[in-house]
mmCIF file of N, CA and C and ligand atoms in Angstrom:
data_model
loop_
_atom_site.group_PDB
_atom_site.id
_atom_site.type_symbol
_atom_site.label_atom_id
_atom_site.label_comp_id
_atom_site.label_asym_id
_atom_site.label_seq_id
_atom_site.Cartn_x
_atom_site.Cartn_y
_atom_site.Cartn_z
ATOM 1 N N MET A 1 -13.206 14.645 10.564
ATOM 2 C CA MET A 1 -12.995 15.283 9.560
ATOM 3 C C MET A 1 -11.373 15.602 9.184
ATOM 4 N N LYS A 2 -11.081 15.278 8.151
ATOM 5 C CA LYS A 2 -9.459 15.585 8.020
ATOM 6 C C LYS A 2 -9.174 17.092 8.003
ATOM 7 N N SER A 3 -9.169 18.036 7.334
ATOM 8 C CA SER A 3 -9.301 18.976 7.037
ATOM 9 C C SER A 3 -9.786 20.017 6.080
ATOM 10 N N ASP A 4 -9.736 21.457 6.487
ATOM 11 C CA ASP A 4 -10.471 22.229 5.868
ATOM 12 C C ASP A 4 -10.225 22.125 4.532
ATOM 13 N N ASN A 5 -9.244 21.633 3.835
ATOM 14 C CA ASN A 5 -8.908 21.555 2.500
ATOM 15 C C ASN A 5 -9.430 20.096 1.443
ATOM 16 N N CYS A 6 -10.089 18.990 2.544
ATOM 17 C CA CYS A 6 -10.780 18.167 1.726
ATOM 18 C C CYS A 6 -11.776 18.119 1.228
ATOM 19 N N ILE A 7 -12.435 18.502 -0.105
ATOM 20 C CA ILE A 7 -13.749 19.127 -0.383
ATOM 21 C C ILE A 7 -14.808 17.523 -0.384
ATOM 22 N N PHE A 8 -14.044 16.688 -0.082
ATOM 23 C CA PHE A 8 -14.880 15.349 0.177
ATOM 24 C C PHE A 8 -15.402 15.053 1.724
ATOM 25 N N CYS A 9 -14.368 15.429 2.611
ATOM 26 C CA CYS A 9 -14.614 15.425 3.777
ATOM 27 C C CYS A 9 -15.748 16.495 4.105
ATOM 28 N N LYS A 10 -15.420 17.831 3.500
ATOM 29 C CA LYS A 10 -16.639 18.743 3.485
ATOM 30 C C LYS A 10 -18.233 18.599 3.258
ATOM 31 N N ILE A 11 -18.373 17.713 1.992
ATOM 32 C CA ILE A 11 -19.496 16.952 1.571
ATOM 33 C C ILE A 11 -19.671 15.905 1.986
ATOM 34 N N ALA A 12 -19.267 15.020 2.520
ATOM 35 C CA ALA A 12 -19.731 14.004 3.709
ATOM 36 C C ALA A 12 -20.303 14.369 5.005
ATOM 37 N N ASN A 13 -19.574 15.400 5.213
ATOM 38 C CA ASN A 13 -19.908 15.615 6.655
ATOM 39 C C ASN A 13 -21.303 17.212 6.333
ATOM 40 N N GLY A 14 -21.743 17.161 5.322
ATOM 41 C CA GLY A 14 -22.869 18.389 5.032
ATOM 42 C C GLY A 14 -22.568 19.697 5.209
ATOM 43 N N VAL A 15 -21.155 19.835 5.295
ATOM 44 C CA VAL A 15 -20.716 21.569 5.241
ATOM 45 C C VAL A 15 -20.721 22.020 3.895
ATOM 46 N N ILE A 16 -20.837 21.298 2.947
ATOM 47 C CA ILE A 16 -21.063 21.625 1.404
ATOM 48 C C ILE A 16 -21.865 21.154 1.175
ATOM 49 N N PRO A 17 -23.206 21.733 1.034
ATOM 50 C CA PRO A 17 -24.222 20.551 0.371
ATOM 51 C C PRO A 17 -23.964 19.728 -1.135
ATOM 52 N N SER A 18 -24.688 18.728 -1.233
ATOM 53 C CA SER A 18 -24.256 17.927 -2.362
ATOM 54 C C SER A 18 -25.789 17.333 -2.406
ATOM 55 N N THR A 19 -25.944 16.523 -3.807
ATOM 56 C CA THR A 19 -27.253 15.708 -4.126
ATOM 57 C C THR A 19 -26.992 14.500 -3.643
ATOM 58 N N THR A 20 -27.479 14.435 -2.597
ATOM 59 C CA THR A 20 -27.437 12.946 -1.893
ATOM 60 C C THR A 20 -28.671 12.392 -1.817
ATOM 61 N N VAL A 21 -28.190 11.042 -2.145
ATOM 62 C CA VAL A 21 -29.098 9.724 -2.386
ATOM 63 C C VAL A 21 -29.288 8.954 -1.540
ATOM 64 N N TYR A 22 -28.171 8.778 -0.542
ATOM 65 C CA TYR A 22 -28.130 7.670 0.862
ATOM 66 C C TYR A 22 -27.365 8.601 1.929
ATOM 67 N N GLU A 23 -27.731 8.313 2.874
ATOM 68 C CA GLU A 23 -26.507 8.798 4.365
ATOM 69 C C GLU A 23 -26.961 7.726 5.256
ATOM 70 N N ASP A 24 -26.276 7.650 5.885
ATOM 71 C CA ASP A 24 -26.363 6.542 7.210
ATOM 72 C C ASP A 24 -24.945 7.432 8.124
ATOM 73 N N ASP A 25 -24.927 6.773 9.599
ATOM 74 C CA ASP A 25 -24.047 7.231 10.289
ATOM 75 C C ASP A 25 -22.309 7.375 9.989
ATOM 76 N N ASP A 26 -22.222 6.433 8.978
ATOM 77 C CA ASP A 26 -20.452 6.743 8.508
ATOM 78 C C ASP A 26 -20.288 6.979 6.835
ATOM 79 N N PHE A 27 -21.372 7.162 6.202
ATOM 80 C CA PHE A 27 -21.033 7.326 4.535
ATOM 81 C C PHE A 27 -22.365 8.362 4.125
ATOM 82 N N ARG A 28 -22.131 9.103 3.090
ATOM 83 C CA ARG A 28 -22.572 9.834 2.421
ATOM 84 C C ARG A 28 -22.406 9.547 0.781
ATOM 85 N N ALA A 29 -23.943 9.018 -0.054
ATOM 86 C CA ALA A 29 -23.567 8.739 -1.239
ATOM 87 C C ALA A 29 -24.633 9.888 -2.000
ATOM 88 N N ILE A 30 -23.734 10.529 -2.649
ATOM 89 C CA ILE A 30 -23.952 11.676 -3.521
ATOM 90 C C ILE A 30 -23.922 11.497 -5.242
ATOM 91 N N LEU A 31 -24.686 12.362 -5.914
ATOM 92 C CA LEU A 31 -24.452 12.297 -7.189
ATOM 93 C C LEU A 31 -23.198 13.043 -7.969
ATOM 94 N N ASP A 32 -22.408 12.380 -8.819
ATOM 95 C CA ASP A 32 -21.325 12.770 -9.021
ATOM 96 C C ASP A 32 -21.562 13.969 -10.094
ATOM 97 N N LEU A 33 -20.663 15.413 -10.014
ATOM 98 C CA LEU A 33 -21.074 16.237 -10.583
ATOM 99 C C LEU A 33 -20.770 16.227 -12.265
ATOM 100 N N GLY A 34 -19.956 15.158 -12.685
ATOM 101 C CA GLY A 34 -19.514 15.255 -14.158
ATOM 102 C C GLY A 34 -19.941 13.535 -14.302
ATOM 103 N N PRO A 35 -21.030 13.464 -14.275
ATOM 104 C CA PRO A 35 -21.203 11.673 -14.384
ATOM 105 C C PRO A 35 -21.195 10.863 -15.671
ATOM 106 N N ALA A 36 -20.409 9.912 -15.706
ATOM 107 C CA ALA A 36 -20.230 9.169 -16.806
ATOM 108 C C ALA A 36 -21.544 8.878 -17.433
ATOM 109 N N ALA A 37 -22.663 8.566 -16.438
ATOM 110 C CA ALA A 37 -23.948 8.478 -17.050
ATOM 111 C C ALA A 37 -25.003 8.789 -16.127
ATOM 112 N N LYS A 38 -26.016 8.663 -16.372
ATOM 113 C CA LYS A 38 -27.194 9.146 -15.313
ATOM 114 C C LYS A 38 -27.024 8.225 -14.240
ATOM 115 N N GLY A 39 -27.211 8.932 -13.080
ATOM 116 C CA GLY A 39 -27.315 8.413 -11.702
ATOM 117 C C GLY A 39 -25.831 8.350 -10.727
ATOM 118 N N HIS A 40 -24.751 8.491 -11.841
ATOM 119 C CA HIS A 40 -23.830 8.154 -11.368
ATOM 120 C C HIS A 40 -23.479 8.745 -9.989
ATOM 121 N N THR A 41 -22.840 7.724 -9.052
ATOM 122 C CA THR A 41 -23.170 8.408 -7.668
ATOM 123 C C THR A 41 -22.054 7.901 -7.156
ATOM 124 N N LEU A 42 -21.361 8.676 -5.904
ATOM 125 C CA LEU A 42 -20.119 8.417 -5.273
ATOM 126 C C LEU A 42 -20.477 7.922 -3.719
ATOM 127 N N ILE A 43 -20.027 7.215 -3.132
ATOM 128 C CA ILE A 43 -20.194 6.815 -1.827
ATOM 129 C C ILE A 43 -18.817 7.392 -0.871
ATOM 130 N N LEU A 44 -19.088 8.350 -0.292
ATOM 131 C CA LEU A 44 -18.083 8.575 0.589
ATOM 132 C C LEU A 44 -18.138 8.691 2.129
ATOM 133 N N PRO A 45 -16.791 7.945 2.693
ATOM 134 C CA PRO A 45 -16.951 7.869 3.930
ATOM 135 C C PRO A 45 -16.890 9.356 4.789
ATOM 136 N N LYS A 46 -17.525 9.732 6.020
ATOM 137 C CA LYS A 46 -17.646 10.648 6.688
ATOM 138 C C LYS A 46 -16.291 10.999 7.361
ATOM 139 N N GLU A 47 -15.442 9.998 7.651
ATOM 140 C CA GLU A 47 -14.316 9.732 8.072
ATOM 141 C C GLU A 47 -13.507 10.227 6.738
ATOM 142 N N HIS A 48 -11.907 10.851 7.094
ATOM 143 C CA HIS A 48 -11.305 10.971 6.129
ATOM 144 C C HIS A 48 -9.843 9.732 5.626
ATOM 145 N N PHE A 49 -10.298 8.998 4.521
ATOM 146 C CA PHE A 49 -9.189 8.010 4.368
ATOM 147 C C PHE A 49 -8.318 8.491 2.803
ATOM 148 N N ASP A 50 -7.255 8.393 2.820
ATOM 149 C CA ASP A 50 -6.765 8.748 1.228
ATOM 150 C C ASP A 50 -7.364 7.987 0.339
ATOM 151 N N ASP A 51 -7.523 6.478 0.622
ATOM 152 C CA ASP A 51 -7.688 5.585 -0.507
ATOM 153 C C ASP A 51 -7.811 4.263 0.150
ATOM 154 N N VAL A 52 -8.195 3.309 -1.070
ATOM 155 C CA VAL A 52 -8.498 1.800 0.074
ATOM 156 C C VAL A 52 -7.607 1.398 0.945
ATOM 157 N N THR A 53 -6.341 1.734 0.463
ATOM 158 C CA THR A 53 -5.122 0.873 1.545
ATOM 159 C C THR A 53 -5.610 1.939 3.209
ATOM 160 N N GLU A 54 -6.116 2.947 2.631
ATOM 161 C CA GLU A 54 -6.081 3.343 4.530
ATOM 162 C C GLU A 54 -7.496 3.248 4.892
ATOM 163 N N LEU A 55 -8.301 2.471 4.267
ATOM 164 C CA LEU A 55 -9.888 2.669 4.695
ATOM 165 C C LEU A 55 -9.731 1.537 5.968
ATOM 166 N N SER A 56 -10.658 1.823 7.085
ATOM 167 C CA SER A 56 -10.864 0.705 8.011
ATOM 168 C C SER A 56 -11.533 -0.329 7.623
ATOM 169 N N GLU A 57 -11.361 -1.140 8.072
ATOM 170 C CA GLU A 57 -11.815 -2.823 7.703
ATOM 171 C C GLU A 57 -13.154 -2.532 8.158
ATOM 172 N N GLU A 58 -13.373 -1.961 9.232
ATOM 173 C CA GLU A 58 -14.973 -1.985 9.386
ATOM 174 C C GLU A 58 -15.725 -0.945 8.423
ATOM 175 N N LEU A 59 -15.184 -0.211 7.691
ATOM 176 C CA LEU A 59 -15.723 1.005 6.762
ATOM 177 C C LEU A 59 -15.746 0.015 5.816
ATOM 178 N N ALA A 60 -14.776 -0.527 5.324
ATOM 179 C CA ALA A 60 -14.523 -1.497 4.127
ATOM 180 C C ALA A 60 -15.508 -2.678 4.084
ATOM 181 N N ARG A 61 -15.847 -3.176 5.311
ATOM 182 C CA ARG A 61 -17.238 -4.222 5.349
ATOM 183 C C ARG A 61 -18.456 -3.614 4.979
ATOM 184 N N LYS A 62 -19.006 -2.126 5.670
ATOM 185 C CA LYS A 62 -19.845 -1.677 5.286
ATOM 186 C C LYS A 62 -20.281 -1.253 3.871
ATOM 187 N N VAL A 63 -19.205 -0.900 3.214
ATOM 188 C CA VAL A 63 -19.184 0.141 1.689
ATOM 189 C C VAL A 63 -19.973 -1.063 0.833
ATOM 190 N N LEU A 64 -19.459 -1.821 0.723
ATOM 191 C CA LEU A 64 -20.237 -2.980 -0.252
ATOM 192 C C LEU A 64 -21.561 -3.227 -0.759
ATOM 193 N N PRO A 65 -21.984 -3.356 0.649
ATOM 194 C CA PRO A 65 -23.625 -3.691 0.635
ATOM 195 C C PRO A 65 -24.184 -2.347 0.322
ATOM 196 N N ILE A 66 -23.867 -1.196 0.387
ATOM 197 C CA ILE A 66 -24.321 -0.449 0.165
ATOM 198 C C ILE A 66 -24.106 0.042 -1.487
ATOM 199 N N ALA A 67 -23.026 -0.058 -1.724
ATOM 200 C CA ALA A 67 -22.936 -0.245 -3.432
ATOM 201 C C ALA A 67 -23.993 -1.080 -4.107
ATOM 202 N N ALA A 68 -24.295 -2.237 -3.605
ATOM 203 C CA ALA A 68 -25.137 -3.030 -4.105
ATOM 204 C C ALA A 68 -26.277 -2.711 -3.979
ATOM 205 N N LYS A 69 -26.610 -2.035 -2.683
ATOM 206 C CA LYS A 69 -28.138 -1.397 -2.668
ATOM 207 C C LYS A 69 -28.421 -0.623 -3.631
ATOM 208 N N LEU A 70 -27.529 0.590 -3.829
ATOM 209 C CA LEU A 70 -27.802 1.723 -4.859
ATOM 210 C C LEU A 70 -27.551 1.053 -6.352
ATOM 211 N N GLY A 71 -26.774 0.374 -6.734
ATOM 212 C CA GLY A 71 -27.269 -0.351 -7.683
ATOM 213 C C GLY A 71 -28.216 -0.695 -8.333
ATOM 214 N N LYS A 72 -28.995 -1.645 -7.037
ATOM 215 C CA LYS A 72 -29.922 -2.226 -7.101
ATOM 216 C C LYS A 72 -31.365 -1.473 -7.750
ATOM 217 N N ALA A 73 -31.354 -0.043 -6.329
ATOM 218 C CA ALA A 73 -32.058 0.965 -6.488
ATOM 219 C C ALA A 73 -32.076 1.560 -8.230
ATOM 220 N N MET A 74 -30.793 1.537 -8.877
ATOM 221 C CA MET A 74 -30.486 2.579 -10.009
ATOM 222 C C MET A 74 -31.250 1.570 -11.063
ATOM 223 N N LYS A 75 -31.503 0.150 -10.907
ATOM 224 C CA LYS A 75 -32.121 -0.528 -11.641
ATOM 225 C C LYS A 75 -33.749 -0.303 -11.763
ATOM 226 N N THR A 76 -33.798 -0.433 -10.661
ATOM 227 C CA THR A 76 -35.403 -0.034 -10.570
ATOM 228 C C THR A 76 -35.547 1.188 -10.984
ATOM 229 N N GLY A 77 -35.423 2.335 -10.294
ATOM 230 C CA GLY A 77 -35.583 3.593 -10.320
ATOM 231 C C GLY A 77 -35.283 4.095 -11.452
ATOM 232 N N LEU A 78 -34.042 4.026 -12.184
ATOM 233 C CA LEU A 78 -33.631 4.698 -13.159
ATOM 234 C C LEU A 78 -33.613 3.734 -14.485
ATOM 235 N N GLY A 79 -33.815 2.465 -14.376
ATOM 236 C CA GLY A 79 -34.338 1.556 -15.369
ATOM 237 C C GLY A 79 -32.896 1.246 -16.431
ATOM 238 N N CYS A 80 -31.653 1.408 -15.477
ATOM 239 C CA CYS A 80 -30.291 0.819 -16.155
ATOM 240 C C CYS A 80 -30.465 -0.774 -16.174
ATOM 241 N N ALA A 81 -29.407 -1.122 -16.791
ATOM 242 C CA ALA A 81 -29.611 -2.699 -17.326
ATOM 243 C C ALA A 81 -28.644 -3.394 -16.455
ATOM 244 N N GLY A 82 -27.556 -2.390 -15.380
ATOM 245 C CA GLY A 82 -26.415 -3.163 -15.142
ATOM 246 C C GLY A 82 -25.651 -1.739 -14.283
ATOM 247 N N PHE A 83 -24.670 -2.259 -13.574
ATOM 248 C CA PHE A 83 -23.850 -1.116 -12.901
ATOM 249 C C PHE A 83 -22.605 -1.866 -13.013
ATOM 250 N N ASN A 84 -21.383 -0.234 -12.607
ATOM 251 C CA ASN A 84 -19.996 -0.806 -12.665
ATOM 252 C C ASN A 84 -19.910 -0.199 -11.137
ATOM 253 N N LEU A 85 -18.921 -1.060 -10.419
ATOM 254 C CA LEU A 85 -18.399 -0.181 -9.261
ATOM 255 C C LEU A 85 -16.815 0.180 -10.048
ATOM 256 N N VAL A 86 -16.622 1.322 -9.312
ATOM 257 C CA VAL A 86 -15.053 1.789 -9.742
ATOM 258 C C VAL A 86 -14.507 2.432 -8.696
ATOM 259 N N GLN A 87 -13.338 2.263 -8.551
ATOM 260 C CA GLN A 87 -12.859 2.782 -7.379
ATOM 261 C C GLN A 87 -11.348 2.956 -7.645
ATOM 262 N N ASN A 88 -10.879 4.370 -7.725
ATOM 263 C CA ASN A 88 -9.269 4.772 -8.039
ATOM 264 C C ASN A 88 -8.334 4.949 -6.801
ATOM 265 N N ASN A 89 -7.368 4.556 -6.973
ATOM 266 C CA ASN A 89 -6.360 4.891 -6.060
ATOM 267 C C ASN A 89 -5.190 5.085 -6.594
ATOM 268 N N GLY A 90 -4.604 6.366 -6.327
ATOM 269 C CA GLY A 90 -3.845 6.867 -6.446
ATOM 270 C C GLY A 90 -3.623 7.851 -7.918
ATOM 271 N N ALA A 91 -2.946 8.587 -7.891
ATOM 272 C CA ALA A 91 -3.174 9.581 -9.081
ATOM 273 C C ALA A 91 -3.081 8.994 -10.412
ATOM 274 N N GLU A 92 -1.798 8.272 -10.704
ATOM 275 C CA GLU A 92 -1.745 7.169 -11.856
ATOM 276 C C GLU A 92 -2.809 6.653 -12.213
ATOM 277 N N ALA A 93 -3.666 5.832 -11.194
ATOM 278 C CA ALA A 93 -4.889 5.070 -11.481
ATOM 279 C C ALA A 93 -6.160 5.937 -11.899
ATOM 280 N N GLY A 94 -5.952 7.462 -11.946
ATOM 281 C CA GLY A 94 -7.160 8.205 -12.172
ATOM 282 C C GLY A 94 -7.750 8.982 -10.980
ATOM 283 N N GLN A 95 -7.291 8.664 -9.919
ATOM 284 C CA GLN A 95 -7.840 9.077 -8.781
ATOM 285 C C GLN A 95 -7.257 10.769 -8.598
ATOM 286 N N THR A 96 -8.370 11.198 -8.534
ATOM 287 C CA THR A 96 -8.434 13.151 -8.757
ATOM 288 C C THR A 96 -8.848 13.384 -7.511
ATOM 289 N N VAL A 97 -9.381 12.950 -6.557
ATOM 290 C CA VAL A 97 -9.918 13.448 -5.369
ATOM 291 C C VAL A 97 -9.425 12.342 -4.234
ATOM 292 N N MET A 98 -8.503 12.730 -3.195
ATOM 293 C CA MET A 98 -7.623 12.077 -2.587
ATOM 294 C C MET A 98 -8.397 11.940 -1.514
ATOM 295 N N HIS A 99 -9.564 11.316 -1.219
ATOM 296 C CA HIS A 99 -10.641 10.972 0.029
ATOM 297 C C HIS A 99 -11.246 9.962 -0.906
ATOM 298 N N PHE A 100 -11.425 8.683 -0.086
ATOM 299 C CA PHE A 100 -11.808 7.137 -0.541
ATOM 300 C C PHE A 100 -13.049 7.387 -0.833
ATOM 301 N N HIS A 101 -13.351 7.202 -2.536
ATOM 302 C CA HIS A 101 -14.726 7.083 -2.648
ATOM 303 C C HIS A 101 -15.156 5.710 -3.920
ATOM 304 N N LEU A 102 -15.929 5.158 -3.781
ATOM 305 C CA LEU A 102 -16.407 4.379 -4.827
ATOM 306 C C LEU A 102 -17.527 4.732 -5.613
ATOM 307 N N HIS A 103 -16.973 4.485 -6.857
ATOM 308 C CA HIS A 103 -18.348 4.841 -7.730
ATOM 309 C C HIS A 103 -19.335 3.817 -8.012
ATOM 310 N N VAL A 104 -20.269 4.467 -8.413
ATOM 311 C CA VAL A 104 -21.780 3.039 -8.822
ATOM 312 C C VAL A 104 -22.101 3.797 -9.995
ATOM 313 N N ILE A 105 -21.584 3.397 -10.928
ATOM 314 C CA ILE A 105 -22.490 4.182 -12.275
ATOM 315 C C ILE A 105 -22.917 2.929 -13.143
ATOM 316 N N PRO A 106 -23.974 3.574 -13.111
ATOM 317 C CA PRO A 106 -25.246 2.844 -13.980
ATOM 318 C C PRO A 106 -25.042 2.900 -15.415
ATOM 319 N N ARG A 107 -25.416 1.499 -16.079
ATOM 320 C CA ARG A 107 -24.771 1.366 -17.640
ATOM 321 C C ARG A 107 -26.223 0.980 -18.122
ATOM 322 N N TYR A 108 -26.816 1.795 -19.421
ATOM 323 C CA TYR A 108 -28.224 1.826 -20.111
ATOM 324 C C TYR A 108 -27.584 0.903 -21.232
ATOM 325 N N GLU A 109 -28.463 0.290 -21.621
ATOM 326 C CA GLU A 109 -28.840 -0.339 -23.166
ATOM 327 C C GLU A 109 -28.514 0.789 -24.108
ATOM 328 N N GLY A 110 -27.469 0.911 -24.723
ATOM 329 C CA GLY A 110 -27.466 1.808 -25.832
ATOM 330 C C GLY A 110 -26.700 3.024 -25.432
ATOM 331 N N GLY A 111 -26.141 2.732 -24.515
ATOM 332 C CA GLY A 111 -25.077 3.714 -23.654
ATOM 333 C C GLY A 111 -25.112 4.618 -22.986
ATOM 334 N N PRO A 112 -24.465 5.468 -22.166
ATOM 335 C CA PRO A 112 -23.329 6.194 -23.339
ATOM 336 C C PRO A 112 -22.006 5.127 -22.663
ATOM 337 N N GLU A 113 -21.082 4.736 -24.161
ATOM 338 C CA GLU A 113 -20.151 3.822 -23.421
ATOM 339 C C GLU A 113 -18.960 4.665 -22.611
ATOM 340 N N ILE A 114 -18.434 3.663 -21.905
ATOM 341 C CA ILE A 114 -17.358 4.196 -20.602
ATOM 342 C C ILE A 114 -16.410 3.451 -21.135
ATOM 343 N N ALA A 115 -14.950 4.302 -21.295
ATOM 344 C CA ALA A 115 -13.943 3.481 -21.639
ATOM 345 C C ALA A 115 -13.502 2.365 -20.569
ATOM 346 N N SER A 116 -12.563 1.328 -21.060
ATOM 347 C CA SER A 116 -12.422 0.370 -20.743
ATOM 348 C C SER A 116 -10.748 -0.130 -20.471
ATOM 349 N N TRP A 117 -10.062 -1.038 -20.385
ATOM 350 C CA TRP A 117 -9.285 -1.277 -20.714
ATOM 351 C C TRP A 117 -9.183 -2.490 -22.235
ATOM 352 N N ILE A 118 -7.994 -2.392 -22.464
ATOM 353 C CA ILE A 118 -7.827 -3.207 -23.770
ATOM 354 C C ILE A 118 -6.770 -4.006 -23.404
ATOM 355 N N PRO A 119 -7.576 -5.604 -23.493
ATOM 356 C CA PRO A 119 -7.086 -6.542 -23.030
ATOM 357 C C PRO A 119 -5.609 -6.993 -23.537
ATOM 358 N N GLY A 120 -4.423 -6.890 -23.064
ATOM 359 C CA GLY A 120 -3.189 -7.262 -23.338
ATOM 360 C C GLY A 120 -2.878 -8.763 -23.616
ATOM 361 N N GLU A 121 -1.747 -9.202 -23.494
ATOM 362 C CA GLU A 121 -1.433 -10.392 -23.894
ATOM 363 C C GLU A 121 -0.208 -10.658 -22.750
ATOM 364 N N THR A 122 -0.046 -11.938 -22.219
ATOM 365 C CA THR A 122 1.082 -11.932 -21.279
ATOM 366 C C THR A 122 1.509 -13.841 -21.875
ATOM 367 N N THR A 123 2.123 -14.478 -20.727
ATOM 368 C CA THR A 123 2.473 -15.800 -21.283
ATOM 369 C C THR A 123 2.472 -16.374 -19.848
ATOM 370 N N PRO A 124 2.282 -17.972 -19.602
ATOM 371 C CA PRO A 124 2.918 -18.402 -18.507
ATOM 372 C C PRO A 124 3.610 -18.363 -17.750
ATOM 373 N N GLU A 125 4.881 -17.933 -18.520
ATOM 374 C CA GLU A 125 6.332 -17.823 -17.545
ATOM 375 C C GLU A 125 6.079 -16.380 -16.813
ATOM 376 N N GLU A 126 5.558 -15.176 -17.532
ATOM 377 C CA GLU A 126 5.293 -13.905 -16.950
ATOM 378 C C GLU A 126 4.036 -14.026 -16.077
ATOM 379 N N MET A 127 3.136 -14.654 -16.017
ATOM 380 C CA MET A 127 2.022 -14.900 -15.053
ATOM 381 C C MET A 127 2.588 -15.532 -13.788
ATOM 382 N N LYS A 128 3.488 -16.632 -13.648
ATOM 383 C CA LYS A 128 3.746 -16.958 -12.738
ATOM 384 C C LYS A 128 4.704 -16.120 -11.953
ATOM 385 N N GLU A 129 5.824 -15.459 -12.659
ATOM 386 C CA GLU A 129 6.910 -14.684 -11.653
ATOM 387 C C GLU A 129 5.529 -13.454 -11.542
ATOM 388 N N THR A 130 4.724 -13.067 -12.078
ATOM 389 C CA THR A 130 4.279 -11.784 -11.285
ATOM 390 C C THR A 130 3.268 -12.288 -10.220
ATOM 391 N N ALA A 131 2.682 -13.218 -10.208
ATOM 392 C CA ALA A 131 2.196 -13.517 -9.288
ATOM 393 C C ALA A 131 2.896 -13.892 -8.214
ATOM 394 N N GLU A 132 4.481 -14.510 -8.550
ATOM 395 C CA GLU A 132 5.137 -14.866 -7.587
ATOM 396 C C GLU A 132 5.541 -13.689 -6.681
ATOM 397 N N LYS A 133 5.665 -12.345 -7.433
ATOM 398 C CA LYS A 133 6.417 -11.113 -6.732
ATOM 399 C C LYS A 133 4.538 -10.751 -5.657
ATOM 400 N N ILE A 134 3.364 -10.709 -6.096
ATOM 401 C CA ILE A 134 2.639 -10.477 -5.562
ATOM 402 C C ILE A 134 2.545 -11.166 -4.029
ATOM 403 N N ARG A 135 2.253 -12.312 -4.298
ATOM 404 C CA ARG A 135 2.377 -13.452 -3.216
ATOM 405 C C ARG A 135 3.739 -13.004 -2.352
ATOM 406 N N ALA A 136 4.316 -12.786 -2.575
ATOM 407 C CA ALA A 136 5.755 -12.331 -1.805
ATOM 408 C C ALA A 136 5.351 -10.982 -0.921
ATOM 409 N N ALA A 137 4.890 -10.237 -1.441
ATOM 410 C CA ALA A 137 4.765 -8.643 -1.362
ATOM 411 C C ALA A 137 3.262 -8.946 -0.020
ATOM 412 N N LEU A 138 2.846 -10.068 -0.016
ATOM 413 C CA LEU A 138 1.315 -9.760 0.892
ATOM 414 C C LEU A 138 2.077 -10.737 1.988
ATOM 415 N N LYS A 139 3.017 -11.136 2.131
ATOM 416 C CA LYS A 139 3.529 -11.547 3.422
ATOM 417 C C LYS A 139 3.774 -10.300 4.486
HETATM 418 P P1 AMP B 1 -11.660 10.064 -9.104
HETATM 419 O O1 AMP B 1 -11.539 10.175 -10.415
HETATM 420 O O2 AMP B 1 -11.867 8.242 -9.046
HETATM 421 O O3 AMP B 1 -11.062 10.749 -8.069
HETATM 422 O O4 AMP B 1 -13.177 10.487 -8.832
HETATM 423 C C1 AMP B 1 -13.322 11.731 -8.508
HETATM 424 C C2 AMP B 1 -14.856 12.241 -9.239
HETATM 425 O O5 AMP B 1 -15.491 13.126 -8.440
HETATM 426 C C3 AMP B 1 -14.977 12.894 -10.375
HETATM 427 O O6 AMP B 1 -16.000 11.873 -10.904
HETATM 428 C C4 AMP B 1 -15.922 13.757 -10.263
HETATM 429 O O7 AMP B 1 -16.418 14.298 -11.657
HETATM 430 C C5 AMP B 1 -16.190 14.134 -9.029
HETATM 431 N N1 AMP B 1 -16.416 15.381 -7.899
HETATM 432 C C6 AMP B 1 -15.286 16.048 -7.762
HETATM 433 N N2 AMP B 1 -15.841 17.274 -7.280
HETATM 434 C C7 AMP B 1 -17.119 17.020 -6.927
HETATM 435 C C8 AMP B 1 -18.094 17.628 -6.385
HETATM 436 N N3 AMP B 1 -17.969 18.388 -5.423
HETATM 437 N N4 AMP B 1 -19.501 17.075 -6.289
HETATM 438 C C9 AMP B 1 -19.759 16.088 -6.886
HETATM 439 N N5 AMP B 1 -18.957 15.155 -7.375
HETATM 440 C C10 AMP B 1 -17.645 15.787 -7.419
HETATM 441 ZN ZN1 ZN B 2 -11.399 13.917 3.107
#
């Protein structure tokens, strides 16, 4: 556990009670207190990582199968038609709790609507230049 002032460390490790839908040695998945839709779930590692860039590769490999399992259970158990996986990194990206978490958000026919991005415009030149910048930074 990172420190006393990380609420998700406390929740993941059972120091603060939560509505838990899944738990194993590494993760706890809880219902979100401000759900975007009924069943909105957060998967929290028990160990503290600020965001996905800090998450260990071992846990990164484990988290996606859990999300898939939860999404499948939401379809069967809650009758949703689909689900979104959402994961915010950094305040500018909408991260409000600085402990890595993966949202699993059920989507039902008829809503509620969940805000998405508005598709923008680009050009082949801009795409080439942008891709070059990302590739260079990967090295
Ligand atoms: P994010 O904006 O990606 O950092 O997501 C943080 C999420 O945590 C939001 O959807 C909040 O509603 C949710 N949240 C914050 N505090 C709690 C809490 N104590 N228990 C459950 N969910 C919480
Ligand atoms: Zn934490």
